[in-house]
């Protein structure tokens, strides 16, 4: 579908369209499960960041709302792709794993050889784990690793987390309710009682469509990297769903998005003055292989200092990342501190006031 856009495309406009697609601009979502289901999958390797990522998309929500959704199994946290933890709707996990798990497992083969994990070890760990948690029981990670050790499976040197990840990627275990800031491990079938079934081509096409609707404007390469699905399959899937999308061309690259988001180009793209305090690892940045559309390359090292894989919290203004922020403690209350890229002029006065409102929103979310 061709776009009839009257707005001139810029990086700022494309970034603001992404904010709208992700529920970060506009009305947002009415509930935690609705937000997570729309987003299809949300980065969640850092639990506290993931909770705030959902909170930013559900106006008026509190941290307890997101935690309760995890405790009730309305959303789940597992390794559906790239060997990285994500939040997603429970009914989607099984069919997504059917598409990605074989490739994930093959990709980890070298590391498993280093850790001396054989297929037999994985089967033995599965038997041990299911004896521990079947029948509706739950176990902490420490309890699970103790059971592995008693069964002769070492958990030293990341061996334990790789065994746990393997069992989750094969659909035997899943992370369940929270115990403090840790999640308990449960049997997949006990925790997720209703799963959708999609064949590979159908599932890839749906996954791509949902990604482009929730993350667009985005490219086929963005989705291939994000999902870990080979580009050849992604292109075949795009041929099946592109009549439900709008194509935009910017700097010689095709970007795809929902018709609803594309319509904003005619009526007015929101968020021109919107300032957001997003968590580290938020989908607004990490949901794409090419992040230069919203993050100037000269500032990339300020988001991931030293390339250590730990993404800092970001300040977004007008659809572009303009700085980072951090939290310090003064007494009992968290103090939210902006760190703009422009360390001479800082944030403009209006942006500074908007950031202070974001800081207050963050404190309300935490209940402090």
GROMACS .gro file of C-alpha atoms in nm:
model
  368
    1UNK     CA    1   0.000   0.000   0.000
    2UNK     CA    2   0.148   0.336  -0.096
    3UNK     CA    3   0.148   0.626   0.146
    4UNK     CA    4   0.006   0.962   0.042
    5UNK     CA    5   0.196   1.159   0.301
    6UNK     CA    6   0.188   1.536   0.306
    7UNK     CA    7   0.441   1.566   0.590
    8UNK     CA    8   0.805   1.573   0.481
    9UNK     CA    9   0.979   1.270   0.621
   10UNK     CA   10   1.263   1.336   0.863
   11UNK     CA   11   1.430   1.128   1.131
   12UNK     CA   12   1.227   1.315   1.389
   13UNK     CA   13   0.900   1.238   1.210
   14UNK     CA   14   0.988   0.869   1.177
   15UNK     CA   15   1.087   0.855   1.543
   16UNK     CA   16   0.758   1.015   1.644
   17UNK     CA   17   0.566   0.765   1.431
   18UNK     CA   18   0.745   0.490   1.622
   19UNK     CA   19   0.638   0.648   1.949
   20UNK     CA   20   0.278   0.644   1.827
   21UNK     CA   21   0.300   0.283   1.708
   22UNK     CA   22   0.447   0.171   2.040
   23UNK     CA   23   0.179   0.342   2.250
   24UNK     CA   24   0.426   0.593   2.389
   25UNK     CA   25   0.248   0.886   2.224
   26UNK     CA   26  -0.128   0.924   2.227
   27UNK     CA   27  -0.374   0.742   2.450
   28UNK     CA   28  -0.154   0.439   2.524
   29UNK     CA   29  -0.312   0.113   2.635
   30UNK     CA   30  -0.586   0.036   2.886
   31UNK     CA   31  -0.415  -0.254   3.062
   32UNK     CA   32  -0.083  -0.430   3.107
   33UNK     CA   33  -0.182  -0.743   2.908
   34UNK     CA   34  -0.313  -0.526   2.624
   35UNK     CA   35   0.014  -0.333   2.602
   36UNK     CA   36   0.232  -0.644   2.604
   37UNK     CA   37   0.013  -0.828   2.355
   38UNK     CA   38   0.020  -0.530   2.116
   39UNK     CA   39   0.397  -0.498   2.140
   40UNK     CA   40   0.427  -0.872   2.055
   41UNK     CA   41   0.747  -0.904   2.262
   42UNK     CA   42   0.924  -0.654   2.488
   43UNK     CA   43   1.287  -0.662   2.598
   44UNK     CA   44   1.298  -0.785   2.957
   45UNK     CA   45   1.650  -0.895   3.044
   46UNK     CA   46   1.644  -0.634   3.319
   47UNK     CA   47   1.323  -0.687   3.516
   48UNK     CA   48   1.293  -0.339   3.668
   49UNK     CA   49   1.344  -0.178   3.328
   50UNK     CA   50   1.081  -0.403   3.176
   51UNK     CA   51   0.827  -0.310   3.442
   52UNK     CA   52   0.874   0.061   3.369
   53UNK     CA   53   0.866  -0.001   2.992
   54UNK     CA   54   0.517  -0.141   3.034
   55UNK     CA   55   0.423   0.134   3.279
   56UNK     CA   56   0.515   0.403   3.027
   57UNK     CA   57   0.266   0.253   2.782
   58UNK     CA   58  -0.025   0.211   3.027
   59UNK     CA   59  -0.131   0.553   3.161
   60UNK     CA   60  -0.197   0.558   3.534
   61UNK     CA   61  -0.047   0.215   3.595
   62UNK     CA   62   0.171   0.131   3.893
   63UNK     CA   63   0.453  -0.116   3.933
   64UNK     CA   64   0.218  -0.345   4.126
   65UNK     CA   65  -0.010  -0.369   3.821
   66UNK     CA   66   0.271  -0.509   3.607
   67UNK     CA   67   0.397  -0.740   3.879
   68UNK     CA   68   0.043  -0.870   3.936
   69UNK     CA   69   0.004  -0.943   3.564
   70UNK     CA   70   0.318  -1.159   3.587
   71UNK     CA   71   0.194  -1.326   3.905
   72UNK     CA   72  -0.140  -1.412   3.742
   73UNK     CA   73   0.021  -1.538   3.422
   74UNK     CA   74  -0.151  -1.270   3.212
   75UNK     CA   75   0.192  -1.194   3.067
   76UNK     CA   76   0.501  -1.414   3.074
   77UNK     CA   77   0.877  -1.358   3.067
   78UNK     CA   78   1.086  -1.607   2.876
   79UNK     CA   79   1.345  -1.651   2.600
   80UNK     CA   80   1.137  -1.652   2.279
   81UNK     CA   81   1.413  -1.521   2.052
   82UNK     CA   82   1.780  -1.417   2.032
   83UNK     CA   83   1.847  -1.591   2.364
   84UNK     CA   84   1.716  -1.277   2.534
   85UNK     CA   85   1.441  -1.246   2.792
   86UNK     CA   86   1.122  -1.078   2.669
   87UNK     CA   87   0.771  -1.013   2.798
   88UNK     CA   88   0.494  -1.152   2.581
   89UNK     CA   89   0.140  -1.284   2.584
   90UNK     CA   90   0.129  -1.641   2.720
   91UNK     CA   91  -0.068  -1.782   2.428
   92UNK     CA   92   0.207  -1.668   2.186
   93UNK     CA   93   0.509  -1.827   2.349
   94UNK     CA   94   0.467  -2.184   2.227
   95UNK     CA   95   0.426  -2.106   1.857
   96UNK     CA   96   0.707  -1.850   1.866
   97UNK     CA   97   0.941  -2.107   2.020
   98UNK     CA   98   0.841  -2.352   1.748
   99UNK     CA   99   0.981  -2.102   1.496
  100UNK     CA  100   1.294  -1.989   1.680
  101UNK     CA  101   1.410  -2.259   1.920
  102UNK     CA  102   1.592  -2.487   1.674
  103UNK     CA  103   1.801  -2.199   1.544
  104UNK     CA  104   1.865  -2.074   1.898
  105UNK     CA  105   1.976  -2.417   2.012
  106UNK     CA  106   2.210  -2.459   1.713
  107UNK     CA  107   2.354  -2.114   1.780
  108UNK     CA  108   2.438  -2.211   2.138
  109UNK     CA  109   2.603  -2.541   2.046
  110UNK     CA  110   2.957  -2.401   2.068
  111UNK     CA  111   2.896  -2.244   2.407
  112UNK     CA  112   2.737  -2.565   2.531
  113UNK     CA  113   3.043  -2.760   2.424
  114UNK     CA  114   3.255  -2.520   2.629
  115UNK     CA  115   3.024  -2.577   2.927
  116UNK     CA  116   3.018  -2.953   2.862
  117UNK     CA  117   2.640  -2.959   2.818
  118UNK     CA  118   2.527  -3.250   2.602
  119UNK     CA  119   2.174  -3.333   2.480
  120UNK     CA  120   2.170  -3.603   2.746
  121UNK     CA  121   2.248  -3.344   3.012
  122UNK     CA  122   1.956  -3.131   2.895
  123UNK     CA  123   1.722  -3.433   2.911
  124UNK     CA  124   1.848  -3.520   3.260
  125UNK     CA  125   1.803  -3.158   3.374
  126UNK     CA  126   1.448  -3.160   3.234
  127UNK     CA  127   1.360  -3.474   3.430
  128UNK     CA  128   1.502  -3.323   3.747
  129UNK     CA  129   1.326  -2.988   3.697
  130UNK     CA  130   0.985  -3.140   3.618
  131UNK     CA  131   1.004  -3.362   3.925
  132UNK     CA  132   1.057  -3.045   4.126
  133UNK     CA  133   0.786  -2.820   3.979
  134UNK     CA  134   0.519  -3.040   3.818
  135UNK     CA  135   0.170  -3.037   3.960
  136UNK     CA  136   0.153  -2.664   4.002
  137UNK     CA  137   0.463  -2.628   4.224
  138UNK     CA  138   0.712  -2.347   4.177
  139UNK     CA  139   1.082  -2.323   4.259
  140UNK     CA  140   1.330  -2.041   4.290
  141UNK     CA  141   1.629  -2.044   4.062
  142UNK     CA  142   1.847  -2.133   4.362
  143UNK     CA  143   1.624  -2.430   4.445
  144UNK     CA  144   1.630  -2.545   4.084
  145UNK     CA  145   2.008  -2.521   4.066
  146UNK     CA  146   2.040  -2.712   4.395
  147UNK     CA  147   1.825  -2.989   4.242
  148UNK     CA  148   2.050  -2.992   3.934
  149UNK     CA  149   2.358  -3.025   4.156
  150UNK     CA  150   2.204  -3.313   4.352
  151UNK     CA  151   2.136  -3.488   4.021
  152UNK     CA  152   2.498  -3.450   3.915
  153UNK     CA  153   2.453  -3.149   3.687
  154UNK     CA  154   2.700  -2.873   3.772
  155UNK     CA  155   2.563  -2.519   3.763
  156UNK     CA  156   2.901  -2.346   3.787
  157UNK     CA  157   3.034  -2.101   3.529
  158UNK     CA  158   2.697  -2.016   3.371
  159UNK     CA  159   2.618  -2.383   3.322
  160UNK     CA  160   2.306  -2.353   3.538
  161UNK     CA  161   2.157  -2.059   3.352
  162UNK     CA  162   2.225  -2.229   3.019
  163UNK     CA  163   2.046  -2.543   3.137
  164UNK     CA  164   1.751  -2.333   3.255
  165UNK     CA  165   1.742  -2.142   2.926
  166UNK     CA  166   1.753  -2.466   2.729
  167UNK     CA  167   1.455  -2.606   2.918
  168UNK     CA  168   1.259  -2.285   2.863
  169UNK     CA  169   1.349  -2.272   2.492
  170UNK     CA  170   1.222  -2.628   2.453
  171UNK     CA  171   0.890  -2.538   2.618
  172UNK     CA  172   0.934  -2.750   2.932
  173UNK     CA  173   0.974  -2.466   3.183
  174UNK     CA  174   0.873  -2.102   3.198
  175UNK     CA  175   0.928  -1.825   3.450
  176UNK     CA  176   0.617  -1.774   3.660
  177UNK     CA  177   0.521  -1.560   3.961
  178UNK     CA  178   0.753  -1.316   4.131
  179UNK     CA  179   0.921  -1.367   4.464
  180UNK     CA  180   1.065  -1.028   4.543
  181UNK     CA  181   1.272  -0.931   4.241
  182UNK     CA  182   1.322  -1.291   4.128
  183UNK     CA  183   1.083  -1.507   3.927
  184UNK     CA  184   0.996  -1.857   4.028
  185UNK     CA  185   1.028  -2.138   3.776
  186UNK     CA  186   0.718  -2.340   3.686
  187UNK     CA  187   0.625  -2.617   3.444
  188UNK     CA  188   0.519  -2.471   3.109
  189UNK     CA  189   0.203  -2.679   3.080
  190UNK     CA  190   0.091  -2.599   3.433
  191UNK     CA  191   0.139  -2.223   3.392
  192UNK     CA  192   0.030  -2.175   3.030
  193UNK     CA  193  -0.281  -2.381   2.975
  194UNK     CA  194  -0.393  -2.227   2.644
  195UNK     CA  195  -0.152  -2.192   2.352
  196UNK     CA  196  -0.211  -2.100   1.992
  197UNK     CA  197  -0.085  -2.326   1.715
  198UNK     CA  198   0.053  -2.174   1.394
  199UNK     CA  199   0.265  -2.335   1.125
  200UNK     CA  200   0.599  -2.175   1.046
  201UNK     CA  201   0.494  -1.969   0.744
  202UNK     CA  202   0.169  -1.855   0.904
  203UNK     CA  203   0.342  -1.775   1.233
  204UNK     CA  204   0.625  -1.581   1.067
  205UNK     CA  205   0.374  -1.375   0.869
  206UNK     CA  206   0.168  -1.293   1.179
  207UNK     CA  207   0.478  -1.215   1.381
  208UNK     CA  208   0.607  -0.980   1.111
  209UNK     CA  209   0.271  -0.806   1.073
  210UNK     CA  210   0.236  -0.751   1.446
  211UNK     CA  211   0.593  -0.626   1.472
  212UNK     CA  212   0.551  -0.374   1.191
  213UNK     CA  213   0.220  -0.253   1.333
  214UNK     CA  214   0.363  -0.210   1.683
  215UNK     CA  215   0.716  -0.095   1.591
  216UNK     CA  216   0.676   0.072   1.253
  217UNK     CA  217   0.817   0.247   1.067
  218UNK     CA  218   1.061  -0.043   1.052
  219UNK     CA  219   1.237  -0.248   0.787
  220UNK     CA  220   1.238  -0.615   0.700
  221UNK     CA  221   1.599  -0.627   0.823
  222UNK     CA  222   1.493  -0.478   1.156
  223UNK     CA  223   1.246  -0.761   1.203
  224UNK     CA  224   1.489  -1.029   1.086
  225UNK     CA  225   1.745  -0.917   1.345
  226UNK     CA  226   1.483  -0.863   1.619
  227UNK     CA  227   1.319  -1.204   1.578
  228UNK     CA  228   1.621  -1.404   1.464
  229UNK     CA  229   1.423  -1.529   1.163
  230UNK     CA  230   1.630  -1.550   0.839
  231UNK     CA  231   1.578  -1.264   0.596
  232UNK     CA  232   1.464  -1.496   0.316
  233UNK     CA  233   1.172  -1.614   0.530
  234UNK     CA  234   1.097  -1.257   0.636
  235UNK     CA  235   1.074  -1.145   0.274
  236UNK     CA  236   0.833  -1.428   0.194
  237UNK     CA  237   0.624  -1.330   0.496
  238UNK     CA  238   0.623  -0.965   0.391
  239UNK     CA  239   0.480  -1.062   0.054
  240UNK     CA  240   0.186  -1.219   0.242
  241UNK     CA  241   0.107  -0.920   0.464
  242UNK     CA  242   0.223  -0.605   0.286
  243UNK     CA  243  -0.129  -0.532   0.161
  244UNK     CA  244  -0.216  -0.465   0.527
  245UNK     CA  245   0.069  -0.216   0.569
  246UNK     CA  246   0.193   0.114   0.430
  247UNK     CA  247   0.538   0.153   0.276
  248UNK     CA  248   0.741   0.470   0.324
  249UNK     CA  249   1.073   0.538   0.154
  250UNK     CA  250   1.332   0.739   0.343
  251UNK     CA  251   1.690   0.786   0.226
  252UNK     CA  252   1.650   0.498  -0.017
  253UNK     CA  253   1.523   0.247   0.241
  254UNK     CA  254   1.171   0.101   0.261
  255UNK     CA  255   0.999   0.130   0.598
  256UNK     CA  256   0.668  -0.038   0.680
  257UNK     CA  257   0.401   0.065   0.929
  258UNK     CA  258   0.031   0.033   0.998
  259UNK     CA  259  -0.222   0.236   0.797
  260UNK     CA  260  -0.336   0.394   1.124
  261UNK     CA  261   0.013   0.522   1.201
  262UNK     CA  262   0.069   0.633   0.841
  263UNK     CA  263  -0.256   0.834   0.853
  264UNK     CA  264  -0.093   1.058   1.114
  265UNK     CA  265   0.122   1.199   0.836
  266UNK     CA  266  -0.191   1.361   0.695
  267UNK     CA  267  -0.360   1.474   1.016
  268UNK     CA  268  -0.052   1.559   1.221
  269UNK     CA  269   0.217   1.340   1.376
  270UNK     CA  270   0.199   1.372   1.756
  271UNK     CA  271   0.479   1.406   2.009
  272UNK     CA  272   0.660   1.701   1.854
  273UNK     CA  273   0.724   1.836   2.203
  274UNK     CA  274   0.680   1.514   2.398
  275UNK     CA  275   0.959   1.433   2.643
  276UNK     CA  276   0.986   1.079   2.780
  277UNK     CA  277   1.207   0.913   3.039
  278UNK     CA  278   1.239   0.561   2.901
  279UNK     CA  279   1.405   0.269   3.078
  280UNK     CA  280   1.721   0.101   2.967
  281UNK     CA  281   1.660  -0.174   2.709
  282UNK     CA  282   1.334  -0.013   2.591
  283UNK     CA  283   1.192  -0.134   2.259
  284UNK     CA  284   1.202   0.224   2.124
  285UNK     CA  285   1.578   0.180   2.090
  286UNK     CA  286   1.646  -0.193   2.109
  287UNK     CA  287   1.364  -0.302   1.879
  288UNK     CA  288   1.564  -0.227   1.563
  289UNK     CA  289   1.894  -0.334   1.415
  290UNK     CA  290   1.961   0.018   1.285
  291UNK     CA  291   1.921   0.258   1.577
  292UNK     CA  292   2.063   0.564   1.401
  293UNK     CA  293   1.714   0.677   1.305
  294UNK     CA  294   1.654   0.793   1.665
  295UNK     CA  295   2.004   0.791   1.816
  296UNK     CA  296   2.283   0.999   1.659
  297UNK     CA  297   2.577   0.760   1.613
  298UNK     CA  298   2.815   1.000   1.787
  299UNK     CA  299   2.618   0.950   2.108
  300UNK     CA  300   2.578   0.572   2.089
  301UNK     CA  301   2.863   0.511   2.335
  302UNK     CA  302   2.679   0.720   2.595
  303UNK     CA  303   2.390   0.473   2.587
  304UNK     CA  304   2.609   0.162   2.607
  305UNK     CA  305   2.933   0.280   2.771
  306UNK     CA  306   3.226   0.074   2.658
  307UNK     CA  307   2.998  -0.151   2.451
  308UNK     CA  308   2.930  -0.358   2.763
  309UNK     CA  309   2.577  -0.456   2.656
  310UNK     CA  310   2.411  -0.265   2.940
  311UNK     CA  311   2.181   0.000   2.793
  312UNK     CA  312   2.127   0.313   2.999
  313UNK     CA  313   1.794   0.489   3.053
  314UNK     CA  314   1.718   0.739   2.777
  315UNK     CA  315   1.556   1.081   2.743
  316UNK     CA  316   1.347   1.111   2.426
  317UNK     CA  317   1.234   1.451   2.295
  318UNK     CA  318   1.044   1.493   1.971
  319UNK     CA  319   1.109   1.133   1.869
  320UNK     CA  320   1.487   1.154   1.913
  321UNK     CA  321   1.711   1.037   2.198
  322UNK     CA  322   1.869   1.349   2.347
  323UNK     CA  323   2.027   1.218   2.665
  324UNK     CA  324   2.026   0.967   2.946
  325UNK     CA  325   1.895   0.976   3.300
  326UNK     CA  326   1.972   0.806   3.625
  327UNK     CA  327   1.829   0.763   3.973
  328UNK     CA  328   2.003   0.847   4.296
  329UNK     CA  329   1.873   0.819   4.649
  330UNK     CA  330   1.821   1.106   4.887
  331UNK     CA  331   1.663   0.962   5.197
  332UNK     CA  332   1.376   0.735   5.098
  333UNK     CA  333   1.274   0.911   4.777
  334UNK     CA  334   1.445   0.840   4.443
  335UNK     CA  335   1.595   1.146   4.276
  336UNK     CA  336   1.570   1.139   3.897
  337UNK     CA  337   1.869   1.313   3.735
  338UNK     CA  338   1.879   1.407   3.363
  339UNK     CA  339   2.206   1.380   3.171
  340UNK     CA  340   2.147   1.549   2.833
  341UNK     CA  341   2.390   1.496   2.547
  342UNK     CA  342   2.425   1.875   2.525
  343UNK     CA  343   2.622   1.916   2.845
  344UNK     CA  344   2.669   2.290   2.783
  345UNK     CA  345   2.312   2.407   2.731
  346UNK     CA  346   2.130   2.108   2.881
  347UNK     CA  347   1.761   2.059   2.815
  348UNK     CA  348   1.563   2.358   2.696
  349UNK     CA  349   1.342   2.510   2.967
  350UNK     CA  350   1.019   2.356   2.830
  351UNK     CA  351   1.187   2.017   2.790
  352UNK     CA  352   1.327   2.042   3.142
  353UNK     CA  353   0.978   2.104   3.283
  354UNK     CA  354   0.844   1.812   3.082
  355UNK     CA  355   1.123   1.591   3.209
  356UNK     CA  356   1.037   1.686   3.566
  357UNK     CA  357   0.680   1.569   3.500
  358UNK     CA  358   0.823   1.242   3.372
  359UNK     CA  359   1.030   1.208   3.689
  360UNK     CA  360   0.716   1.257   3.896
  361UNK     CA  361   0.537   0.996   3.685
  362UNK     CA  362   0.820   0.752   3.749
  363UNK     CA  363   0.803   0.810   4.124
  364UNK     CA  364   0.425   0.756   4.121
  365UNK     CA  365   0.476   0.434   3.927
  366UNK     CA  366   0.712   0.310   4.197
  367UNK     CA  367   0.477   0.431   4.471
  368UNK     CA  368   0.739   0.658   4.629
   0.00000   0.00000   0.00000
